[in-house]
XYZ file of C-alpha atoms in Angstrom:
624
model
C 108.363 25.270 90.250
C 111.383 27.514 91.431
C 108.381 30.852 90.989
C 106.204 28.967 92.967
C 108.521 28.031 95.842
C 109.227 31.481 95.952
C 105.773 32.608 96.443
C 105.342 29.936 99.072
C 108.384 31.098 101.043
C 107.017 34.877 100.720
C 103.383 33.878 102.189
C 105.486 32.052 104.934
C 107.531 34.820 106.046
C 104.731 37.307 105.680
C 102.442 34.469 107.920
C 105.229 34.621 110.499
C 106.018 38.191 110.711
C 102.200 38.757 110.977
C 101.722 36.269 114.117
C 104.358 38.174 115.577
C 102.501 41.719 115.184
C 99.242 40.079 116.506
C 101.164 38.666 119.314
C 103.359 41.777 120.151
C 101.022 44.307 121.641
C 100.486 46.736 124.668
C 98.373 48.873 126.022
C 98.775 52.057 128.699
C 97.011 50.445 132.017
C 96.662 54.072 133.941
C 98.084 57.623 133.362
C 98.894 59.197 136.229
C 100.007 62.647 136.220
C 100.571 65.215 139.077
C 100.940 69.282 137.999
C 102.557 71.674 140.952
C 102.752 75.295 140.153
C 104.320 77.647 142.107
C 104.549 81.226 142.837
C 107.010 82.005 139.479
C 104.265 79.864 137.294
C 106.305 77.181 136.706
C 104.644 73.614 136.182
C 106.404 70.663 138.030
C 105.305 67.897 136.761
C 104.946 64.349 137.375
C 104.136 60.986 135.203
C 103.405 57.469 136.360
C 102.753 55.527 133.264
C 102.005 51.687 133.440
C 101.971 49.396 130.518
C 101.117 46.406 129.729
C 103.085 44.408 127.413
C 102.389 41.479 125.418
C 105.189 39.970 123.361
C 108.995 41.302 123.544
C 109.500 44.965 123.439
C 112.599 47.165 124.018
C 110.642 50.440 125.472
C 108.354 53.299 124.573
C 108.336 56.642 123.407
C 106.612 59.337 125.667
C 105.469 62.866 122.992
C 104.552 66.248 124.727
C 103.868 69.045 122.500
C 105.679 72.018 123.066
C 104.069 74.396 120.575
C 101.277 76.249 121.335
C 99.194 77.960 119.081
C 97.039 80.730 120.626
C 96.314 82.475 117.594
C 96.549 80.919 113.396
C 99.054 83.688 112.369
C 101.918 83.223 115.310
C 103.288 80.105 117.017
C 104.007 80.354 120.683
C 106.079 77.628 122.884
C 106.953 76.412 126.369
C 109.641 74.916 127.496
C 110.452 71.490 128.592
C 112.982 70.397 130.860
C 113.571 66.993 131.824
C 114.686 66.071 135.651
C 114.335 62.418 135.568
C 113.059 59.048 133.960
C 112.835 55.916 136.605
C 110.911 52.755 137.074
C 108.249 52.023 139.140
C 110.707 51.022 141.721
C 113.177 54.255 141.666
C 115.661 52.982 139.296
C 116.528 55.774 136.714
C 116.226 55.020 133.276
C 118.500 56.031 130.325
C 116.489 58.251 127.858
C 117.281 60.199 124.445
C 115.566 63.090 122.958
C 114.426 64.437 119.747
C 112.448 67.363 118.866
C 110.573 68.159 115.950
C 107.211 69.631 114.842
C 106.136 71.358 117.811
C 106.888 68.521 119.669
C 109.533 66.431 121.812
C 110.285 62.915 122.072
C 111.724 60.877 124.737
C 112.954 57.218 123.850
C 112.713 55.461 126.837
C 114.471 52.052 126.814
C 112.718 49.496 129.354
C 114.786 46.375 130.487
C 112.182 43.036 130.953
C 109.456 44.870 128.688
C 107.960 41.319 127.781
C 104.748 39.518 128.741
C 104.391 41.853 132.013
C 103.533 45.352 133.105
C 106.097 47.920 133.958
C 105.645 51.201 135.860
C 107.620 54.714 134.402
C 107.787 57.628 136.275
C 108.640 61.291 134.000
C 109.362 63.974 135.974
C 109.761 67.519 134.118
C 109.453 70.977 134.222
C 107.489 73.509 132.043
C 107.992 77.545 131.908
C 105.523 79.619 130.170
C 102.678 77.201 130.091
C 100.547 79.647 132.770
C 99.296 82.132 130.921
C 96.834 85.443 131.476
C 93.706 86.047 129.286
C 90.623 88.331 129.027
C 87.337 87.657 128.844
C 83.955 89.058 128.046
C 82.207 87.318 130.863
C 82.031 90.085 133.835
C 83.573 87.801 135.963
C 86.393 86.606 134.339
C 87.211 90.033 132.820
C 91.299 88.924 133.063
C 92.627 85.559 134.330
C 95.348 83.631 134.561
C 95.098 79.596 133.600
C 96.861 76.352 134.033
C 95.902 74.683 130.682
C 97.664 71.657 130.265
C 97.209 68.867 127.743
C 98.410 66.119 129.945
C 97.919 62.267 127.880
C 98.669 63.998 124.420
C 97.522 62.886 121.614
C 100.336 60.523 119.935
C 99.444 57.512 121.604
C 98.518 54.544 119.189
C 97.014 51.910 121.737
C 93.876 52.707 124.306
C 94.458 54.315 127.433
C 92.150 52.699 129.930
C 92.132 55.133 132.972
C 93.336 58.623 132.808
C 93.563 61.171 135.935
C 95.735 64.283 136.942
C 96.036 66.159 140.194
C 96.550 70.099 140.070
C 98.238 72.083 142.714
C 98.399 76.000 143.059
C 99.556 78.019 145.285
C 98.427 78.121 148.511
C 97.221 81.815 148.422
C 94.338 80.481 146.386
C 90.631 79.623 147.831
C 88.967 76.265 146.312
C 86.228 78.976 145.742
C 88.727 80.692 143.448
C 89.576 78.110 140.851
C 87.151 77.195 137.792
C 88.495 73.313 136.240
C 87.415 72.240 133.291
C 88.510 69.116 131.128
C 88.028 67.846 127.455
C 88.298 64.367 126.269
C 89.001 63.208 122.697
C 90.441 63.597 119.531
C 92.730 66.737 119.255
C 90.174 69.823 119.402
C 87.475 67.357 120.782
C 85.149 68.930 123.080
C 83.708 65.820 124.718
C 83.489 65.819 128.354
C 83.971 62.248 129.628
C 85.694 63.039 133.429
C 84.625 63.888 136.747
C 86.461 66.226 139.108
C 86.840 66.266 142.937
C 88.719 68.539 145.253
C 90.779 67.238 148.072
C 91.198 68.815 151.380
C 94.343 70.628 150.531
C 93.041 72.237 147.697
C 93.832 70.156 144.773
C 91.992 69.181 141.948
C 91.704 65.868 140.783
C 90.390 64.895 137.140
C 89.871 61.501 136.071
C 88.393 60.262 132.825
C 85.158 57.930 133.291
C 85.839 55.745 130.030
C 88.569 54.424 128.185
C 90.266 56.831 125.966
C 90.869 55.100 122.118
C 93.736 55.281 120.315
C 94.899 59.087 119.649
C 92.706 60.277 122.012
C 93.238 62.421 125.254
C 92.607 64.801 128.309
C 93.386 68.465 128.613
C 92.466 70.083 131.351
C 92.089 73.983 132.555
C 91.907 75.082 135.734
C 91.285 79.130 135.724
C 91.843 81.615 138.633
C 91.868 85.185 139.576
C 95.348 87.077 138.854
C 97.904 87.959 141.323
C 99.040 84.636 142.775
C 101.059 83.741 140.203
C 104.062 85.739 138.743
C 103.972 85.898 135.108
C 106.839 87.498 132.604
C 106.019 91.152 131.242
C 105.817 92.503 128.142
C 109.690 91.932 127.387
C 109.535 88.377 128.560
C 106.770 87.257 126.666
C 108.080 89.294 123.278
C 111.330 87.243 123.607
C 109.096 84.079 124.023
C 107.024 84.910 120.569
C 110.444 85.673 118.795
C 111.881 82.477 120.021
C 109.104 80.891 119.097
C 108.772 82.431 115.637
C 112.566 82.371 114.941
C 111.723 82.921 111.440
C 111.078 86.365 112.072
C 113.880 87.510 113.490
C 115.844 86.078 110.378
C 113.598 88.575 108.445
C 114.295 91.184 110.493
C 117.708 90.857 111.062
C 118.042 90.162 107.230
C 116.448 93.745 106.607
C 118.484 95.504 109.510
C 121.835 93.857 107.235
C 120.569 95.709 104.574
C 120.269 99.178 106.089
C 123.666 98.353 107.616
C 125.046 97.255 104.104
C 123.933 101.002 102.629
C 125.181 102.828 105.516
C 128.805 101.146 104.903
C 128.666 100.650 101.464
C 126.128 102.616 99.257
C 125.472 105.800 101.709
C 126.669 108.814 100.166
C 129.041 110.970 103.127
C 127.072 114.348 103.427
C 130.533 116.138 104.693
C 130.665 119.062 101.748
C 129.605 122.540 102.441
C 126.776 123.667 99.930
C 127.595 127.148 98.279
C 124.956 128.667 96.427
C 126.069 128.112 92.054
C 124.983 131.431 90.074
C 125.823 130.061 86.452
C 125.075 126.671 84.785
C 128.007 123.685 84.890
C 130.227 123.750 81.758
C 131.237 119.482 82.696
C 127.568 118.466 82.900
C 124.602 119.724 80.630
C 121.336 119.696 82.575
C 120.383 116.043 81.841
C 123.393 114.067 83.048
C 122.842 117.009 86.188
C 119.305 115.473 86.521
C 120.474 111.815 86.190
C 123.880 112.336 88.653
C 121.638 113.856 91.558
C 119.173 110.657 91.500
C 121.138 108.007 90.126
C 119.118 107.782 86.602
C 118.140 108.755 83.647
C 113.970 109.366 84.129
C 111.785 111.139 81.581
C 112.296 114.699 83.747
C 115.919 114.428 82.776
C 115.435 113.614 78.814
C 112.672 116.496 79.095
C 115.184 119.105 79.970
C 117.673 118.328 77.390
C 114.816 118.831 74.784
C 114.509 122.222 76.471
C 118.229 122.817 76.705
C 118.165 122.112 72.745
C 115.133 124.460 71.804
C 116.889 127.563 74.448
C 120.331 126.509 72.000
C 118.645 127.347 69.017
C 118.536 123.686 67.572
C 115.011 123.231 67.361
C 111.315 125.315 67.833
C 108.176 124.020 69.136
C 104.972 124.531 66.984
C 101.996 124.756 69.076
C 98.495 124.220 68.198
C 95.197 123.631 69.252
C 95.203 119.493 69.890
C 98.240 117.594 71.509
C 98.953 115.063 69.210
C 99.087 117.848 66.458
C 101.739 119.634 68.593
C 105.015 119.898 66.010
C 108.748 119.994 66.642
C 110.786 121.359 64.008
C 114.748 120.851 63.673
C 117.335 123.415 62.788
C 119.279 121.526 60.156
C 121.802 123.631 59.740
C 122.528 124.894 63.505
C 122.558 121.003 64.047
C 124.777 120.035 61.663
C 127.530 123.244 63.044
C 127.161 122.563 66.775
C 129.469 120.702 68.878
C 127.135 118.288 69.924
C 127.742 115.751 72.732
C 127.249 111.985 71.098
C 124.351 111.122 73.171
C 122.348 114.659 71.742
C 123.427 113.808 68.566
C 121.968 110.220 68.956
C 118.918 111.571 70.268
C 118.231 114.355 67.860
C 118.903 111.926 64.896
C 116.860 108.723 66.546
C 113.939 111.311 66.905
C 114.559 113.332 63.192
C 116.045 110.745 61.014
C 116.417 112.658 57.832
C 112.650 114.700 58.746
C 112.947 118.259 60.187
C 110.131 117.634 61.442
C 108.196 115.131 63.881
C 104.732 115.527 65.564
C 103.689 115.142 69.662
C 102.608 111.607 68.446
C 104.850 110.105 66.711
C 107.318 111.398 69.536
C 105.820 109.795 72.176
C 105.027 106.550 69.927
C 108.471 105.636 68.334
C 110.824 107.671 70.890
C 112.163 103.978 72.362
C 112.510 102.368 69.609
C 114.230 104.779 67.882
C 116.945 106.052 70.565
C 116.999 102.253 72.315
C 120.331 103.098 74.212
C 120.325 106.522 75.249
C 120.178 105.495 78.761
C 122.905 103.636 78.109
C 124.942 106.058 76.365
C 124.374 108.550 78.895
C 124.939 106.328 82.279
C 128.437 105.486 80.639
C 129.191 109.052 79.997
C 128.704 109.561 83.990
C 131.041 106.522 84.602
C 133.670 107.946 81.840
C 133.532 111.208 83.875
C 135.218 109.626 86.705
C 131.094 110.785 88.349
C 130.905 106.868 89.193
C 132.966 104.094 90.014
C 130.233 101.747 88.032
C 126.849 102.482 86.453
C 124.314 102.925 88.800
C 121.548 101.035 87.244
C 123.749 97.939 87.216
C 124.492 98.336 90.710
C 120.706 99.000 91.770
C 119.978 95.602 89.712
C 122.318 93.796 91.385
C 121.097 94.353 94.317
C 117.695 94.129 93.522
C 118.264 90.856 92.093
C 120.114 89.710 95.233
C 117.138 91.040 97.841
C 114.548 89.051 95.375
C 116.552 85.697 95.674
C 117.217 86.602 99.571
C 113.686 87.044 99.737
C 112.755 83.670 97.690
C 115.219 82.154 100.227
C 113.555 83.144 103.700
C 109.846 82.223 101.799
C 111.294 78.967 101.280
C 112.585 78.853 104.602
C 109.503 79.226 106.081
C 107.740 76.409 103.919
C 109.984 74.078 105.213
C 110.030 75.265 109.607
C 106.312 75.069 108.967
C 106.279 78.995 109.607
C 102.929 80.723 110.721
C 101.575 83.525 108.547
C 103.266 86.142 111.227
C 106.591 84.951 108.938
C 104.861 86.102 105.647
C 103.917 89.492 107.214
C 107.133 90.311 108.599
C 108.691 89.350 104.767
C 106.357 91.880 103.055
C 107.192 94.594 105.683
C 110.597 93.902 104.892
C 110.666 93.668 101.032
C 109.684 97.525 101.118
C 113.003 98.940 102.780
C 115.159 96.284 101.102
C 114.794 96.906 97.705
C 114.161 100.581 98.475
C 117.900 100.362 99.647
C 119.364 98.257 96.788
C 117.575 101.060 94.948
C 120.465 103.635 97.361
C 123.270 101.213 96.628
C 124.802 102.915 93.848
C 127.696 105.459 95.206
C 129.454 108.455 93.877
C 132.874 108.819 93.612
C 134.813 111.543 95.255
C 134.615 113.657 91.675
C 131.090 113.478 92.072
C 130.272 113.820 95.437
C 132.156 116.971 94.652
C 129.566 118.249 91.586
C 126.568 117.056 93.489
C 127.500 119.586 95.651
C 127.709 121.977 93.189
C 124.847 121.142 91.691
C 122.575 121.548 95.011
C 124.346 124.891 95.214
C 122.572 125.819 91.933
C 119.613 124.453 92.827
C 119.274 126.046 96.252
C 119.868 129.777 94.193
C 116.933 128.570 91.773
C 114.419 127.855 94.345
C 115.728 131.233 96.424
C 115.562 133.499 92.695
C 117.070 136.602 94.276
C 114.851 139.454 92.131
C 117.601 142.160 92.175
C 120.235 139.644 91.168
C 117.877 138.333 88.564
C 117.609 141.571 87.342
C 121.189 142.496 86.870
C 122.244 139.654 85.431
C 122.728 138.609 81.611
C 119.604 137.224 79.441
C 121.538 134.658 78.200
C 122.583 132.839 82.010
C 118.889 133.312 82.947
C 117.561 131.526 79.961
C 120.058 128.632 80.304
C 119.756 128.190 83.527
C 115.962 127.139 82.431
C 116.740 123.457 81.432
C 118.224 123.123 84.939
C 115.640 123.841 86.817
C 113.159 121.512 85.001
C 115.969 118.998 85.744
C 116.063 119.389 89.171
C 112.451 119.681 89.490
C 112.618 123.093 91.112
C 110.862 125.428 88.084
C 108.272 126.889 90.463
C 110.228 129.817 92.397
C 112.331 130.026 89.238
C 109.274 130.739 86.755
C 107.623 132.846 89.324
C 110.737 135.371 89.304
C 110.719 134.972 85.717
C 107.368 135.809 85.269
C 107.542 138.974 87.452
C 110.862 140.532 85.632
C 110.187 139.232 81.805
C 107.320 139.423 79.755
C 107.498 138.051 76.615
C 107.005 135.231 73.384
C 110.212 132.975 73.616
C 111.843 132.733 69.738
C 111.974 129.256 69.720
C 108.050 129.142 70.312
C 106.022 129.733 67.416
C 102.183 130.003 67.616
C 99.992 128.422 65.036
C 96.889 130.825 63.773
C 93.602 129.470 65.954
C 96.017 128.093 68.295
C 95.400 129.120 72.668
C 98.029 131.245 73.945
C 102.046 129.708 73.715
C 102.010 128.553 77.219
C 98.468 126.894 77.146
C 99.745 125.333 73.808
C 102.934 124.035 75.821
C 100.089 122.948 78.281
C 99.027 119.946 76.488
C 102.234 118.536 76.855
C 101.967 117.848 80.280
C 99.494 114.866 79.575
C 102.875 113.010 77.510
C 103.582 110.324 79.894
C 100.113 108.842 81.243
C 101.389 107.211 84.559
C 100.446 110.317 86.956
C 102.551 113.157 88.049
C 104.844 114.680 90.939
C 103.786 117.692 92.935
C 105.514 120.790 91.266
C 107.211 121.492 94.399
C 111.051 120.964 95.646
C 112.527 117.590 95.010
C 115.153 116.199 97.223
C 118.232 115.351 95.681
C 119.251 112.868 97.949
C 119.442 109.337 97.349
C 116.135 108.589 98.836
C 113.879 109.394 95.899
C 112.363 105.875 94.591
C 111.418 105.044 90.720
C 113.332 104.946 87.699
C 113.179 104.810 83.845
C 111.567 101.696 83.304
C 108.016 102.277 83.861
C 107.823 106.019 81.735
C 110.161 104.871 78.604
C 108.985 100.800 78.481
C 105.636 102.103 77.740
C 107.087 104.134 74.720
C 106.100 107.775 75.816
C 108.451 110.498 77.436
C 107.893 113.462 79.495
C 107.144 116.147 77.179
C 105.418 118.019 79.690
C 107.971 118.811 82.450
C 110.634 119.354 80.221
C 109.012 122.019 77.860
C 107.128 123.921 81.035
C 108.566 127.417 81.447
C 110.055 127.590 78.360
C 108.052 131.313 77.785
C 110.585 132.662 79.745
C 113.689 132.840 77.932
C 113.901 136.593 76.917
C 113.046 140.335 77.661
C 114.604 143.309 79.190
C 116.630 145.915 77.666
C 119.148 145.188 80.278
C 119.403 141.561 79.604
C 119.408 142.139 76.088
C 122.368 144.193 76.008
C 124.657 141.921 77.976
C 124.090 138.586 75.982
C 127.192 137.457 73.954
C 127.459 134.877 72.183
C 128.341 131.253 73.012
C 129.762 129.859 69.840
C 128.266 126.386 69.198
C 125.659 126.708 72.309
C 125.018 130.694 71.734
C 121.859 131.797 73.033
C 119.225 132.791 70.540
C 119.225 137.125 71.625
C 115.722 138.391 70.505
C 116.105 141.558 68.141
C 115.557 144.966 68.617
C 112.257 145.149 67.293
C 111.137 142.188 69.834
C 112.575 143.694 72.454
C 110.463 146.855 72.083
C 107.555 145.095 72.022
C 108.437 143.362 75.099
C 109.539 146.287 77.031
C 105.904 148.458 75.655
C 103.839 145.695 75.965
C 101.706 145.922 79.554
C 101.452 143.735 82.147
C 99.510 140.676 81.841
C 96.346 140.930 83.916
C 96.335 138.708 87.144
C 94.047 136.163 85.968
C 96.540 135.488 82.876
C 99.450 135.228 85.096
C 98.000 133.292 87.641
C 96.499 130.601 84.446
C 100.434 130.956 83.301
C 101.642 129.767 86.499
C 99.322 126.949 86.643
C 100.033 125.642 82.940
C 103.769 125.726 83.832
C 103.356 123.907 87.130
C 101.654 121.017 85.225
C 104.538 121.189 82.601
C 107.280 121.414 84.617
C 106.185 118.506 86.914
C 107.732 115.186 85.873
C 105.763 111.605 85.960
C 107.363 109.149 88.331
C-alpha cells in the first residue's frame, strides 16, 4: 500500500508540473529590428521585441552569434557592444551576459511577464560585421556587404512577423544597393520576404509567413566599394588572430622555444678559429666527430674503425662481394696498446675471441654486441669536463617536453572548438621546436674551447695546402685521415692526397680476383641502407638534425664513410723518412722495398683517378 501511494503521489506531481508547462507559454508577437551603418562600417543597431506571455515568467534570453565563419579552416568574429536594454515604455532594464560558443547571451529580467505582452527594446553596436568580397560576376568584381543575421536562430517558440530596416550612408544611390534575404533553418535558402525601399533610401525586409521554432532571417544588402571605410590588412590580421586565439598560443609557444635556445642551449660563437696542423692528443677522431654535433652517429664510429686500421690494430680484406668483405684483428698489437675503454669495448664486442669477422656479421650483430658504446662514449665527453650533462639526455628532455607541450595545445584546441587553421599552425610549429630541443644541449667553456680547435683542423683539411702537405711527416698525414672522415670533410683532403701519394695502404690487403683496393673499399659504402649525405663540407654547428637512433636501431653501421680514403696512408721518400714512432698508436711506416715501388710506379691514368675519387666520395659520405 505504502509503494502504491508513492506511485500515486509521483503521477500527481508529474500531472501538476505538466499543467503548469502546458499553461506557461509564449510566443515572439513581432521582431523589429533597425541596422544604421555609417561611414567607419559600424552597425548600430536596434531591437523591438514583443512577447506574448502566457503563465508567470521572470524574462527572456536574447542570443546573437558573434562568430563568423567565412571559410571551414579559420573562425572570424565581430564584436558586440551593448548600449542599452529598456521596455517598451523607456524604462531600462537590468541585463547580464554570458558568452560562449560563438555566441552571446543576454538575460533579460522582465517585471509583470505574466498573462500579457511586453515590449523590449536592444540597442547595440557591431564592428567588423561589413565586410569586402570578390566576385566572378563582371559586375560585382569586388564589393562590400552588410550581411546580418538579424532573428538568429536560438529561438524555441514561433516568431509570427519578422522585418528589419537597413540604412547606409547617404553617398549611396537606391540604384547602388543589391538586398537579398533568406528564411529558415540555419543555412536555409528559402525565400519567404518581400522588400521595399523607402524614400530615404532604406530598405525594408519583412518575412510573409510565420517563422517556426529555430528558424530565421538573414539578410544582405551588397554595394559598390568606397562608401564605407573598412580596416586594412593589419586590422583585419589582428581580427583573425583574435578570433583564432589558439594560434597565437602556437606561435608564441614556438617563438618561447627559439628564445629558450638562444638563452639557454645557443652555443656563444666569440672564439677566434686558427687553422690546427696536427691531430688532438685529448680527443681521438670519434669523440671529435660526436663533440662537434652533439652525438655519436655511424660517421663517428666509422672513423674510429679507420683510426684503428691507420694504428696498426686491424687490416681490411677486400674481395669481390660485400658481405664477403673481411676484417682481421691484430691480436697481439691489441693486446700491447693503450687502448681507451670504449675501443677496447668495441674491438672486443665486434671480435670476441675471433680475429676475424666478415662485412655481414658486422653490420648484423654490431648492436647487440657493443649495446652501450654510445653510452660509454657520451660519458667520456661529460668526464672530460666537454659537457656539463650528456647531450642526448638533454635533447630527450626536451623533446619529450615539446611532445607533451604539443599534446597540450592539440588538446586545447579540442576543447575552444578550434578550426583546422589551429592544427596547421601546430604542425608548422612542431618542425622548429623539436629541431631546437634537438640544439639544447650546450658545451661547457672546456669545450667551446676544443670545438674551436677542432674547426681549426677542419678548416686546414678542406684548404690541404700542397706544399705544406708535401713537407710534412707521413705519419701526421695518415692520422689526420680518421679526422677528416669524422668531420665529413674527406673530399679536398683525398684529392691532395691523391695528387702527392700513390700507393697500396699496409693495412689493405687485396684478395686474388678481387677489383682494385679502393673499388673493394667501395662496397662498403652500401653498409647502412637509409640513404646518404652529399660528400661535401658539413657544418659543425649545432644546426645539423638526426642522430644515432635510426642507423644503429636497425643493427647496421656506416662502414662506408668511415673506411673511404683509407688508400692514402703512405708514399714519398720524404714522408717516409720523417715518420717516428708513436709507441702504443705508432704509425704502420711502409718499408723500403714498398716505398720504391711507390716512388717508380707511374701515375695512374685520369680515368683511374677520377673512378678513385668517386669510390671515395661514396665511402667517405656518412648516412643520416
Amino acid at each position: 500500500m505504502r509503494i502504491l501511494a508513492s506511485l500515486l503521489l509521483v503521477l500527481a506531481a508529474s500531472s501538476a508540473w505538466a499543467r503548469d508547462a502546458w499553461a506557461r507559454r509564449y510566443d515572439v508577437e513581432r521582431f523589429s529590428a533597425e541596422i544604421v551603418v555609417d561611414d567607419e562600417g559600424v552597425m548600430h543597431v536596434t531591437e523591438r521585441i514583443t512577447f506574448r506571455f502566457e503563465g508567470q515568467f521572470g524574462g527572456v534570453y536574447r542570443i546573437i552569434p558573434y562568430g563568423v565563419n567565412p571559410s571551414w579552416w579559420y573562425r572570424d568574429l565581430i564584436d558586440i557592444d551593448a548600449e542599452s536594454i529598456t521596455d517598451g515604455n523607456g524604462s531600462p532594464l537590468s541585463f547580464t551576459t554570458d558568452t560562449r560558443a560563438g555566441k552571446i547571451r543576454f538575460r533579460i529580467p522582465i517585471p509583470g511577464a505574466s498573462n500579457t505582452s511586453k515590449t523590449i527594446v536592444l540597442k547595440y553596436t557591431v564592428t567588423n560585421a561589413v565586410r569586402s568580397h570578390t566576385s566572378k560576376d563582371a559586375e560585382f568584381a569586388v564589393y562590400d556587404e552588410v550581411y546580418w543575421n538579424v532573428t538568429g536562430n536560438a529561438w524555441e517558440v514561433p516568431i509570427a512577423i519578422a522585418e528589419v530596416t537597413v540604412r547606409l550612408p547617404d553617398s549611396l544611390a537606391a540604384k547602388d544597393l543589391h538586398p537579398s534575404a533568406f528564411t529558415g533553418l540555419y543555412g536555409g535558402r528559402s525565400v519567404d520576404y518581400t522588400t521595399t525601399t523607402e524614400d530615404d533610401g532604406a530598405i525594408v525586409f519583412r518575412t510573409t509567413r510565420r517563422l517556426l521554432p529555430n528558424e530565421g532571417l538573414t539578410v544582405s544588402v551588397a554595394f559598390p566599394p568606397g562608401h564605407v571605410h573598412l580596416p586594412g590588412f593589419l586590422g583585419r590580421l589582428f581580427a583573425l588572430l583574435r578570433a583564432n586565439w589558439t594560434v597565437l598560443l602556437v606561435l608564441a609557444t614556438a617563438l618561447l622555444w627559439f628564445v629558450l635556445w638562444w638563452f639557454r642551449g645557443r652555443d656563444p660563437l666569440d672564439r677566434a678559429i686558427v687553422a690546427e696542423f696536427a691531430r688532438p692528443d685529448e680527443l681521438t677522431p670519434t669523440e671529435a666527430g660526436a663533440l662537434l654535433d652533439d652525438r655519436v652517429d655511424p660517421r663517428d664510429l666509422s672513423a674510429a674503425f679507420v683510426d684503428f686500421a691507420v694504428r696498426g690494430l686491424m687490416k681490411i680484406e677486400g674481395a669481390d662481394k660485400r658481405e664477403a668483405m673481411t676484417f682481421h684483428l691484430d691480436r697481439k698489437a691489441f693486446e700491447s696498446a693503450n687502448l681507451i675503454k670504449w675501443e677496447r669495448d668495441l674491438l672486443e664486442g665486434v671480435f670476441g675471441t675471433d680475429d676475424t669477422i666478415s662485412m655481414k656479421q658486422l653490420e648484423r650483430d654490431l648492436p647487440r654486441r657493443v649495446p652501450n658504446l654510445r653510452n660509454s662514449l657520451l660519458d667520456r665527453l661529460v668526464g672530460k669536463g666537454l659537457y656539463p650533462r650528456r647531450p642526448d639526455h638533454v635533447a630527450g628532455a626536451w623533446g619529450a617536453l615539446t611532445f607533451f607541450v604539443l599534446v597540450g595545445l592539440g588538446v586545447l584546441g579540442v576543447l575552444t572548438g578550434a578550426r583546422p587553421i589551429h592544427y596547421v599552425a601546430m604542425a608548422f610549429a612542431a618542425v622548429p621546436m623539436f629541431i631546437l630541443s634537438r640544439l639544447m644541449p650546450r658545451r661547457t667553456k672546456k669545450g667551446l674551447d676544443m670545438l674551436a680547435r677542432l674547426r681549426g683542423l677542419e678548416d686546414y683539411l678542406v684548404t690541404a695546402e700542397r706544399e705544406r702537405m708535401r713537407h710534412m711527416p707521413l705519419e701526421v698525414l695518415e692520422s689526420l685521415l680518421p679526422f677528416a672522415v669524422a668531420f665529413g670533410v674527406h673530399e679536398r683532403w683525398a684529392q691532395r692526397l691523391d695528387e702527392l701519394f700513390h700507393y697500396q695502404p699496409g693495412w689493405y690487403q687485396e684478395r686474388a680476383g678481387a677489383p682494385l683496393w679502393w673499388d673493394g673499399l667501395g662496397w662498403m659504402d652500401r653498409t647502412v641502407r637509409v640513404g646518404s649525405i652529399p660528400p661535401s663540407r658539413v657544418s659543425t654547428s649545432k644546426s645539423s638534425p638526426g642522430g644515432w637512433g635510426s642507423s644503429w636501431g636497425s643493427g647496421t653501421w656506416s662502414g662506408g664513410s668511415g673506411f673511404g680514403g683509407g688508400g692514402f696512408s703512405g708514399g714519398g721518400l720524404a714522408a717516409a723518412a720523417a715518420a717516428p714512432g708513436r709507441g702504443n698508436r705508432a704509425m704502420p711506416v711502409p718499408s723500403c722495398e714498398r716505398l720504391a715501388e711507390c716512388s717508380a710506379a707511374p701515375a695512374r691514368s685520369a680515368p683511374r683517378v677520377a673512378r678513385l675519387r668517386v669510390v671515395t666520395d661514396r665511402l667517405a659520405a656518412p648516412s643520416p
